[in-house]
PDB file of C-alpha atoms in Angstrom:
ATOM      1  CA  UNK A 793       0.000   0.000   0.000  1.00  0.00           C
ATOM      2  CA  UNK A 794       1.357   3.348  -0.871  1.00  0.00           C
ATOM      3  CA  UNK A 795       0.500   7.112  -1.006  1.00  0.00           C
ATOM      4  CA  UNK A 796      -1.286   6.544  -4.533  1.00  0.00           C
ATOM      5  CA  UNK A 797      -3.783   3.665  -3.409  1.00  0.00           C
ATOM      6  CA  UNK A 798      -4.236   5.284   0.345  1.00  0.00           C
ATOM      7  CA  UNK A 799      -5.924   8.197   1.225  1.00  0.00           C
ATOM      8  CA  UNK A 800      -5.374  10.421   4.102  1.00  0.00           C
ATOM      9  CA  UNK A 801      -8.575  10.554   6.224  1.00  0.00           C
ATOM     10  CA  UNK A 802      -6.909  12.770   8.939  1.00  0.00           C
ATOM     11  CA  UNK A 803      -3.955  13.519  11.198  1.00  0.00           C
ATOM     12  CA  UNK A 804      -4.730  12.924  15.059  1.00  0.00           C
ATOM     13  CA  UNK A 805      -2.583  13.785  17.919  1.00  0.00           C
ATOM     14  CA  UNK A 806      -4.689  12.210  21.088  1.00  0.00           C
ATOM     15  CA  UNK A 807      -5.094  14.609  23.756  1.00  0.00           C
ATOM     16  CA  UNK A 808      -3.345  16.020  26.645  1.00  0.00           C
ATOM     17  CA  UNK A 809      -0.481  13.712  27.688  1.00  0.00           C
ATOM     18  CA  UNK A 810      -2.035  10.600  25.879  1.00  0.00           C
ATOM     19  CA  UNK A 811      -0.728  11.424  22.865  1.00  0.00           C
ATOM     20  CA  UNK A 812       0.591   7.598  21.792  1.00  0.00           C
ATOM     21  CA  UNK A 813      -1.721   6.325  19.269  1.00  0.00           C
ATOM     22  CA  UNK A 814      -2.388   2.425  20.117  1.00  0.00           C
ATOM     23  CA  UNK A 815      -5.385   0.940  18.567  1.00  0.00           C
ATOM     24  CA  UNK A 816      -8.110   2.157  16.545  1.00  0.00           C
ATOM     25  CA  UNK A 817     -11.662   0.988  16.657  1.00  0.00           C
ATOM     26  CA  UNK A 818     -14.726   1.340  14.644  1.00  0.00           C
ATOM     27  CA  UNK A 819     -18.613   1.767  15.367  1.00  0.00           C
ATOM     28  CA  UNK A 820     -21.302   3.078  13.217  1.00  0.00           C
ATOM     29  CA  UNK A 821     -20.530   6.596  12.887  1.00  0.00           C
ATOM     30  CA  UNK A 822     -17.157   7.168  14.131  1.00  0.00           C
ATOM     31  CA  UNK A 823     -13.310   6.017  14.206  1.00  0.00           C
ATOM     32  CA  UNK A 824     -11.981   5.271  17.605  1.00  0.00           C
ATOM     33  CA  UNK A 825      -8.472   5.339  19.089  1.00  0.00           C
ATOM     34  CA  UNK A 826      -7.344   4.707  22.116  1.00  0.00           C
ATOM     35  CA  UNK A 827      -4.418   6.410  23.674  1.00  0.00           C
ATOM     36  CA  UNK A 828      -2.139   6.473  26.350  1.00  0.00           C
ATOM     37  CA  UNK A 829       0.533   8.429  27.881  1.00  0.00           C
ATOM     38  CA  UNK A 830       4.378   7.536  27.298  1.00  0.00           C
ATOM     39  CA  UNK A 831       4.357   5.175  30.474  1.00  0.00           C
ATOM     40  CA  UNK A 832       0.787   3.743  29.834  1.00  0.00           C
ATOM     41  CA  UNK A 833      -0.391   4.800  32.839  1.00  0.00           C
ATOM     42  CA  UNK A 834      -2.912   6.600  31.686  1.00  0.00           C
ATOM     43  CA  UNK A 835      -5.699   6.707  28.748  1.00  0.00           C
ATOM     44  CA  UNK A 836      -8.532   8.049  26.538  1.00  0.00           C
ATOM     45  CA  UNK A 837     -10.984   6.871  23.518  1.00  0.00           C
ATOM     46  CA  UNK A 838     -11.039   9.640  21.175  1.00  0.00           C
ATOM     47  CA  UNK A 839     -14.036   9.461  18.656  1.00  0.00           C
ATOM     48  CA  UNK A 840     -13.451  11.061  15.076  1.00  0.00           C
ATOM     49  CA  UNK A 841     -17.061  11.186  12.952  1.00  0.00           C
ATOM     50  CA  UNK A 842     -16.682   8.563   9.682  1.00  0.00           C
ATOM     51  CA  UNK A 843     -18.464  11.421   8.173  1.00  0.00           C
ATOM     52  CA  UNK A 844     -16.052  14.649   8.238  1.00  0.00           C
ATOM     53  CA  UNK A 845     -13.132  13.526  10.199  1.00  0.00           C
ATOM     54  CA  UNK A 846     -14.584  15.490  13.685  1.00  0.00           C
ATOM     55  CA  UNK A 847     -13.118  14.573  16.484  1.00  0.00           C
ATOM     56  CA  UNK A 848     -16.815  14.651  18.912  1.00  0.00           C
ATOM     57  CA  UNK A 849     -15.636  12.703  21.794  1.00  0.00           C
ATOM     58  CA  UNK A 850     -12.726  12.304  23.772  1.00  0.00           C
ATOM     59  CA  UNK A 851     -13.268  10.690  27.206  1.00  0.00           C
ATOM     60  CA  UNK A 852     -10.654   9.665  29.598  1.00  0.00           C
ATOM     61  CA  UNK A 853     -10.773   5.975  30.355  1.00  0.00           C
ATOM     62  CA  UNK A 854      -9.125   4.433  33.424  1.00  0.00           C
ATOM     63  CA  UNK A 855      -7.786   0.937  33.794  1.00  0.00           C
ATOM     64  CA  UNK A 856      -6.655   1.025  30.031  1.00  0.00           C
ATOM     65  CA  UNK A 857      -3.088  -0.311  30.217  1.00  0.00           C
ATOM     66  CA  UNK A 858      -1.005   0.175  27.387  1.00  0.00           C
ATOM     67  CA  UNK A 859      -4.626  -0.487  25.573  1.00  0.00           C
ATOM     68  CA  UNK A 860      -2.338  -2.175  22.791  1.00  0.00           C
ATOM     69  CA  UNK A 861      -5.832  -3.313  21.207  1.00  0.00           C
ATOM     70  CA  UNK A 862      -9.002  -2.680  21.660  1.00  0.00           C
ATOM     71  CA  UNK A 863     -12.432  -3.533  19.720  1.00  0.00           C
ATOM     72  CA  UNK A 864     -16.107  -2.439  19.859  1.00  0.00           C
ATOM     73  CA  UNK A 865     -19.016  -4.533  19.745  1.00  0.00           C
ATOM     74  CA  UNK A 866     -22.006  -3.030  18.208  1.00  0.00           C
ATOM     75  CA  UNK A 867     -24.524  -5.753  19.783  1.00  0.00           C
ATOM     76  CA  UNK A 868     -23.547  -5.369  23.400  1.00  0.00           C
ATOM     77  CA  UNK A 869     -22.155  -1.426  23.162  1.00  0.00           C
ATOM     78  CA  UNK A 870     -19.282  -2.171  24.420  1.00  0.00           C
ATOM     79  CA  UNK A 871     -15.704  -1.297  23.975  1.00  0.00           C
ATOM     80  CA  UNK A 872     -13.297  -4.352  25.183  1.00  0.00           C
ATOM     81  CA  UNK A 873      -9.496  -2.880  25.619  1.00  0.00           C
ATOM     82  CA  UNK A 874      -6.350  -5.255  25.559  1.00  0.00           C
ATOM     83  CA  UNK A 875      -3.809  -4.157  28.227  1.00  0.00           C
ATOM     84  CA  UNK A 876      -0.974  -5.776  27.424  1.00  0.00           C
ATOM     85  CA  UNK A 877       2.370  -4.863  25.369  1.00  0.00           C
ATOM     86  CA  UNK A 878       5.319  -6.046  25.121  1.00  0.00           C
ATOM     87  CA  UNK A 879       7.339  -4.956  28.292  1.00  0.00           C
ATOM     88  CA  UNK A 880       3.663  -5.469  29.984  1.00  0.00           C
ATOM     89  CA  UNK A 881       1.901  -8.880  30.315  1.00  0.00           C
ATOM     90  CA  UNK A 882      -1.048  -9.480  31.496  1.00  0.00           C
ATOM     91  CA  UNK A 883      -5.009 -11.256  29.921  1.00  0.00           C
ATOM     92  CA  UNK A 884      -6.758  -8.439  31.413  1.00  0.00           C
ATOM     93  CA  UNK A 885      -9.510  -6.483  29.519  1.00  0.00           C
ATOM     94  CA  UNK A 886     -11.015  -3.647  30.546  1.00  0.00           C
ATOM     95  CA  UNK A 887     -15.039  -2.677  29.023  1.00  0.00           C
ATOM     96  CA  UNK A 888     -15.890   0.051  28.768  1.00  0.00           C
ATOM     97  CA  UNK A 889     -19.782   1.068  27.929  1.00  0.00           C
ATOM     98  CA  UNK A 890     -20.101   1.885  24.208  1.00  0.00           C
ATOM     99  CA  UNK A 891     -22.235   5.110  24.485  1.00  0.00           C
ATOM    100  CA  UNK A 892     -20.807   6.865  27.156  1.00  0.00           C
ATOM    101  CA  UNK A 893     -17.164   5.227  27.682  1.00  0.00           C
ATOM    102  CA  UNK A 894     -17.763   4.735  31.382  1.00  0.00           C
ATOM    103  CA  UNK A 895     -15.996   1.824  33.089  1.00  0.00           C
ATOM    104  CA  UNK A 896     -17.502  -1.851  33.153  1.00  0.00           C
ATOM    105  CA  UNK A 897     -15.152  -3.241  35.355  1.00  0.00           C
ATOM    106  CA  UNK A 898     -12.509  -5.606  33.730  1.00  0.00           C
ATOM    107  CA  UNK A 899     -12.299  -9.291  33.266  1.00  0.00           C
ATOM    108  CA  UNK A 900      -9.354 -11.971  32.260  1.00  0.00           C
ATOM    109  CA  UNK A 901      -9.013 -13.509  28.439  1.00  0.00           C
ATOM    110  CA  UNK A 902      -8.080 -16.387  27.783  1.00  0.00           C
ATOM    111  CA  UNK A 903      -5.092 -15.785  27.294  1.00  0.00           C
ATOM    112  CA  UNK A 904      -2.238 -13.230  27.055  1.00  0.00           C
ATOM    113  CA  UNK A 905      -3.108 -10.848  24.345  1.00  0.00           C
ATOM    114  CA  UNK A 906      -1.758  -7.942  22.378  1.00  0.00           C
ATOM    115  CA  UNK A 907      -4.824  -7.531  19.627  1.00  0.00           C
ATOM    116  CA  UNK A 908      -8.436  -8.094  19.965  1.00  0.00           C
ATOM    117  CA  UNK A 909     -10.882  -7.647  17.005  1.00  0.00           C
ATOM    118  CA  UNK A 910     -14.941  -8.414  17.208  1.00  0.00           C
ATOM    119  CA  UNK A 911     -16.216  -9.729  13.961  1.00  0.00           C
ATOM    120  CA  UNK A 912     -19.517  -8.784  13.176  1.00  0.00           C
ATOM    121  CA  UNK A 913     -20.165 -11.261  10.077  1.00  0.00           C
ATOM    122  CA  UNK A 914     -19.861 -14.433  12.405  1.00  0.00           C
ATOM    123  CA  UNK A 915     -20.290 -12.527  15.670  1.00  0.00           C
ATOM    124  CA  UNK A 916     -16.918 -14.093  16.590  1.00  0.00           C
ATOM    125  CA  UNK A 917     -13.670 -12.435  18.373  1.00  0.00           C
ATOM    126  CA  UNK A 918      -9.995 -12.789  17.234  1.00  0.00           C
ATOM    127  CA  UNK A 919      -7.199 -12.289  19.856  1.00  0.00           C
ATOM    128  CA  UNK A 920      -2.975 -12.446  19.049  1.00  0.00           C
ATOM    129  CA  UNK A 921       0.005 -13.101  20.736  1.00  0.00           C
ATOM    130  CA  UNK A 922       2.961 -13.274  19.115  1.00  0.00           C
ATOM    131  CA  UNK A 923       2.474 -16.490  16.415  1.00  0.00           C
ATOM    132  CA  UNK A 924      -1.049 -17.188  17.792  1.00  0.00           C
ATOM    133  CA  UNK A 925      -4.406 -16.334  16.740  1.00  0.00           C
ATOM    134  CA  UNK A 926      -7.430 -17.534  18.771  1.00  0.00           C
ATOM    135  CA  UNK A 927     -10.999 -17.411  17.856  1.00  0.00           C
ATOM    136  CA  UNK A 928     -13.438 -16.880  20.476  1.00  0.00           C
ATOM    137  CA  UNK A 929     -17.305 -17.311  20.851  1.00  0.00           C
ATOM    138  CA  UNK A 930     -19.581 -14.589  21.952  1.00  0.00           C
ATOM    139  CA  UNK A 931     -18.330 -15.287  25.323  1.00  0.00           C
ATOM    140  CA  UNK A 932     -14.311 -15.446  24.582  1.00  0.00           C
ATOM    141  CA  UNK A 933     -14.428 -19.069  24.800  1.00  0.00           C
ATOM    142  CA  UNK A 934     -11.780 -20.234  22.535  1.00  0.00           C
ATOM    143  CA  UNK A 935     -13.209 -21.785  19.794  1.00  0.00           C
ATOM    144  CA  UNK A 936      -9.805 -22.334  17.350  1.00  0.00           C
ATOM    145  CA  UNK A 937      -6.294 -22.177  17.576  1.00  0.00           C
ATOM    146  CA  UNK A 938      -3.979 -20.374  14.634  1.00  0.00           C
ATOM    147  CA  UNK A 939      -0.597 -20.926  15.007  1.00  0.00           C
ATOM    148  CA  UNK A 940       1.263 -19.178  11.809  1.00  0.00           C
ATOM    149  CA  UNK A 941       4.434 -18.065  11.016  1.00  0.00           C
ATOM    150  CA  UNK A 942       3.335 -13.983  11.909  1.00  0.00           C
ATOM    151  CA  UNK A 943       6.340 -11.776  11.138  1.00  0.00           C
ATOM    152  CA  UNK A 944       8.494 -10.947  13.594  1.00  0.00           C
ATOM    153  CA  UNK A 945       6.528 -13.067  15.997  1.00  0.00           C
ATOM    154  CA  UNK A 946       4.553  -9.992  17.458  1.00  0.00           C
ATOM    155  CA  UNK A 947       1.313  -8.960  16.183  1.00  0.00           C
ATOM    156  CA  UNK A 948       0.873  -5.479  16.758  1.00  0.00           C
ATOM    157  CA  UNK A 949      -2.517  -5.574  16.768  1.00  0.00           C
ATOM    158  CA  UNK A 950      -5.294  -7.326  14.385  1.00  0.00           C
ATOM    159  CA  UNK A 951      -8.797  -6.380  13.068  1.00  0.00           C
ATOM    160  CA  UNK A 952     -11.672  -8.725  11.567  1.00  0.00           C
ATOM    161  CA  UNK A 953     -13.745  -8.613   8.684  1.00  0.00           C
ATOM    162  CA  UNK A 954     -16.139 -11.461   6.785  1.00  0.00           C
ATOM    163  CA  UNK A 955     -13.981 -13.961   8.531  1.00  0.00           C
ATOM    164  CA  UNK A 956     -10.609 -12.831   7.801  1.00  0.00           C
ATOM    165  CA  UNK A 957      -8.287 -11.608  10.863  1.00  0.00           C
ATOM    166  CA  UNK A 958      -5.776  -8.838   9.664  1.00  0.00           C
ATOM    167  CA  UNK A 959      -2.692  -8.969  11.576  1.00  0.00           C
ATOM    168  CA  UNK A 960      -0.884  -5.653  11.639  1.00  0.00           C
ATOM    169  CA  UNK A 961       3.108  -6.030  12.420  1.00  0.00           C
ATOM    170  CA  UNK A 962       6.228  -3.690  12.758  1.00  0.00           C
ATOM    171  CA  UNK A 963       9.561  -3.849  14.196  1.00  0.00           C
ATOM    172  CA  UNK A 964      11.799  -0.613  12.981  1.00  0.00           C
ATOM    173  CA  UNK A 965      12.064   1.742   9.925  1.00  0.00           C
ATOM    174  CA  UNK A 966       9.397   2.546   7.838  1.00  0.00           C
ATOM    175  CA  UNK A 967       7.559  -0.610   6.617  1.00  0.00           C
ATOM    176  CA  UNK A 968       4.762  -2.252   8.291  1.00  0.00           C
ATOM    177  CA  UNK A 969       2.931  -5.611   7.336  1.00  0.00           C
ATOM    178  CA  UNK A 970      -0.833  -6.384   7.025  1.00  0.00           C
ATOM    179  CA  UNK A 971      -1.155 -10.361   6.741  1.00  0.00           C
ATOM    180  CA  UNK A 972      -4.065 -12.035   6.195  1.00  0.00           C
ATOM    181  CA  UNK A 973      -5.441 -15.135   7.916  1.00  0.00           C
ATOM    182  CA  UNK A 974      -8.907 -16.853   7.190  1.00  0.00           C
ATOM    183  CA  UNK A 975     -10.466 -17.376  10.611  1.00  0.00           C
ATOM    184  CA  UNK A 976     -12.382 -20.871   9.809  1.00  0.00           C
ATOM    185  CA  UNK A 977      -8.887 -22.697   8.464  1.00  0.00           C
ATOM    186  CA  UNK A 978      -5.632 -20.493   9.165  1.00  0.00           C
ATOM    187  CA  UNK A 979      -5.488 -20.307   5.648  1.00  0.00           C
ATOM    188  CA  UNK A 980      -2.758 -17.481   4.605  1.00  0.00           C
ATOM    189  CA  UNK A 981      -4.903 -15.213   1.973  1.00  0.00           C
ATOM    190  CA  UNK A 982      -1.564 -12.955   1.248  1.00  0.00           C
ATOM    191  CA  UNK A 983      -1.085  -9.222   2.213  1.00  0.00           C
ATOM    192  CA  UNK A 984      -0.054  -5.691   1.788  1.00  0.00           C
ATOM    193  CA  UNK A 985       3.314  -3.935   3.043  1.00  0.00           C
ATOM    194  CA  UNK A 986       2.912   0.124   4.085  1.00  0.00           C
ATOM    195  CA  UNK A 987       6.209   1.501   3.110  1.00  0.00           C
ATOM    196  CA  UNK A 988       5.690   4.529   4.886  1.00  0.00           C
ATOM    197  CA  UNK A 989       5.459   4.726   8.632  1.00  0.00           C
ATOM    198  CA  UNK A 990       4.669   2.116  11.167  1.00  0.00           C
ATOM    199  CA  UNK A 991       1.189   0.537  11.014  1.00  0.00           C
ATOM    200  CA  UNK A 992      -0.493   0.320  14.902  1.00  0.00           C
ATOM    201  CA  UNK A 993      -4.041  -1.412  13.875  1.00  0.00           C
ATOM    202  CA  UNK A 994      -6.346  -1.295  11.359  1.00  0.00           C
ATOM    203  CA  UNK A 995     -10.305  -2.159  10.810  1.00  0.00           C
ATOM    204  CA  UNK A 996     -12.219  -2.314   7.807  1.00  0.00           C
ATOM    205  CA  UNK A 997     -15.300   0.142   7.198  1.00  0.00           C
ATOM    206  CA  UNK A 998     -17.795  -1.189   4.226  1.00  0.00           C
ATOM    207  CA  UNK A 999     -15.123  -3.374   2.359  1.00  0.00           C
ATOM    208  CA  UNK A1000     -12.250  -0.608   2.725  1.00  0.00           C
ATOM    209  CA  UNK A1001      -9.641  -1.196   4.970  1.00  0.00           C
ATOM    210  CA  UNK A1002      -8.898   1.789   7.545  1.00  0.00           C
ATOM    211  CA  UNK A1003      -5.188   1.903   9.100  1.00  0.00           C
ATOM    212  CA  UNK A1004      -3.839   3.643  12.137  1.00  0.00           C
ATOM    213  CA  UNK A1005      -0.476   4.651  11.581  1.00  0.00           C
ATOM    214  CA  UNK A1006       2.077   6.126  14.302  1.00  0.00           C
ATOM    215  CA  UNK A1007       4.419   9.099  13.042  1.00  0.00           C
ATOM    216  CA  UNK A1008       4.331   8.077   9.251  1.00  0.00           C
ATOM    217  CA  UNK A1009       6.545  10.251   7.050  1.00  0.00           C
ATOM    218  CA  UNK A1010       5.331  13.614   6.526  1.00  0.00           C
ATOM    219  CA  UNK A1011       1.801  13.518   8.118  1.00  0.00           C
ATOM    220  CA  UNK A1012       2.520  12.397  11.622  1.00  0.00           C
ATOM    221  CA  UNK A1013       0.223  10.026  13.342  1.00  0.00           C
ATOM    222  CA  UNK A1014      -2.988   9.763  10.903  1.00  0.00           C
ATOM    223  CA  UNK A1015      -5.386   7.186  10.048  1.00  0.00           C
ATOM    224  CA  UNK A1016      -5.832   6.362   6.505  1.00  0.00           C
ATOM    225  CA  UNK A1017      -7.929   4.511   3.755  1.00  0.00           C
ATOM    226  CA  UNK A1018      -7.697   2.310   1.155  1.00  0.00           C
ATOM    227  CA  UNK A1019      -9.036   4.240  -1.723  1.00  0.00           C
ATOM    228  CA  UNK A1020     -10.413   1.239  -3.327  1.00  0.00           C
ATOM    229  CA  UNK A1021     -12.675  -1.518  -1.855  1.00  0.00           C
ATOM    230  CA  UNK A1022     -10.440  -4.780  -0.749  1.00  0.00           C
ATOM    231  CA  UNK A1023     -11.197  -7.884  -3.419  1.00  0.00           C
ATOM    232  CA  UNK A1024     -12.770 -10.250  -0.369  1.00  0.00           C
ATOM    233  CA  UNK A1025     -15.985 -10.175  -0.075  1.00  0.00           C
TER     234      UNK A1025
END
């Protein structure tokens, strides 16, 4: 994926002291990242309308960790945040209520996770750690176990669409990786390299695939869009 075949949606910059862009989200209207301060002690969900670009929301959210992933599920409106990182391990997950980001309490995953991704098509969710992909029922029971070759054995985070997990990986410089894995069979279905900036998460909105990128050349931390419709549905 390059400049010519991604559009800029907009730059972001977080708010106050969270200004480290970890995962982004997505719900019906808007585009949500979570961020935290340098240390991770600290965190917000700030909500940018699909529409315009607005940012409308930006809520402070404690308990997130180092909120290395986090998802949304439209059904239960309900944000579920992934604490962990890579000098931080833990299966916690914190919820948070969809509509007004207030603090459900938090609960343990199966298992140690850096990415989390709800999947609306099969109502299923995908969680990573390093080479593994899990998928979970409704109720994070795990359901299937993935273990590919990911790149660099860390998955950044992941996102989900019509049964496909996208994991999102980066170790230095300025190319990322977006691998694809079919959730029903582990099946490898290829995927794209961002040559630009380091790729935090990504979801896909209507069949385009959305990316959060931290401090890519040029624009700074900005989320961006395919500008053409990805060939899986």
């Amino acid at each position: 994926l390059r400049r010519s075949n991604l559009k800029l949606f907009r730059t972001v910059r977080g708010d106050g002291s969270c200004r480290v862009p970890q995962s982004i989200s997505i719900t019906r209207d808007c585009y949500v990242i979570s961020y935290v301060n340098s240390a991770g002690t600290a965190g917000k969900l700030c909500s940018y309308r699909k529409s315009d670009g607005k940012c409308i929301d930006i809520t402070a959210c404690s308990g997130m960790g180092h909120a290395n992933g986090t998802t949304y599920d439209p059904y239960k409106d309900k944000f579920y945040v992934a604490k962990t990182h890579k000098s931080y391990r833990t299966a916690s997950c914190s919820v948070y209520n969809g509509t007004t980001k207030k603090s459900e309490g938090a609960f343990n995953l199966p298992r140690v996770t850096s990415g989390i991704a709800y999947d609306e098509s099969n109502n299923k969710y995908y969680l990573s750690k390093g080479n593994e992909i899990y998928v979970c029922d409704s109720k994070f029971n795990v359901e299937k176990f993935i273990h590919k070759r990911i790149r660099y054995n860390h998955a950044q985070d992941i996102g989900a669409y019509n049964g496909i997990v996208f994991v999102c990986t980066w170790v230095s410089g300025n190319t990322s990786y977006i691998d694809m894995y079919r959730a029903s069979d582990g099946a490898y279905l290829g995927g794209y390299d961002v040559s630009f900036g380091e790729v935090e998460s990504c979801v896909v909105d209507d069949g385009y695939l959305v990316i959060l990128m931290n401090n890519a050349s040029g624009d700074g931390d900005a989320i961006y869009k395919t500008t053409e419709r990805l060939p899986i549905d």
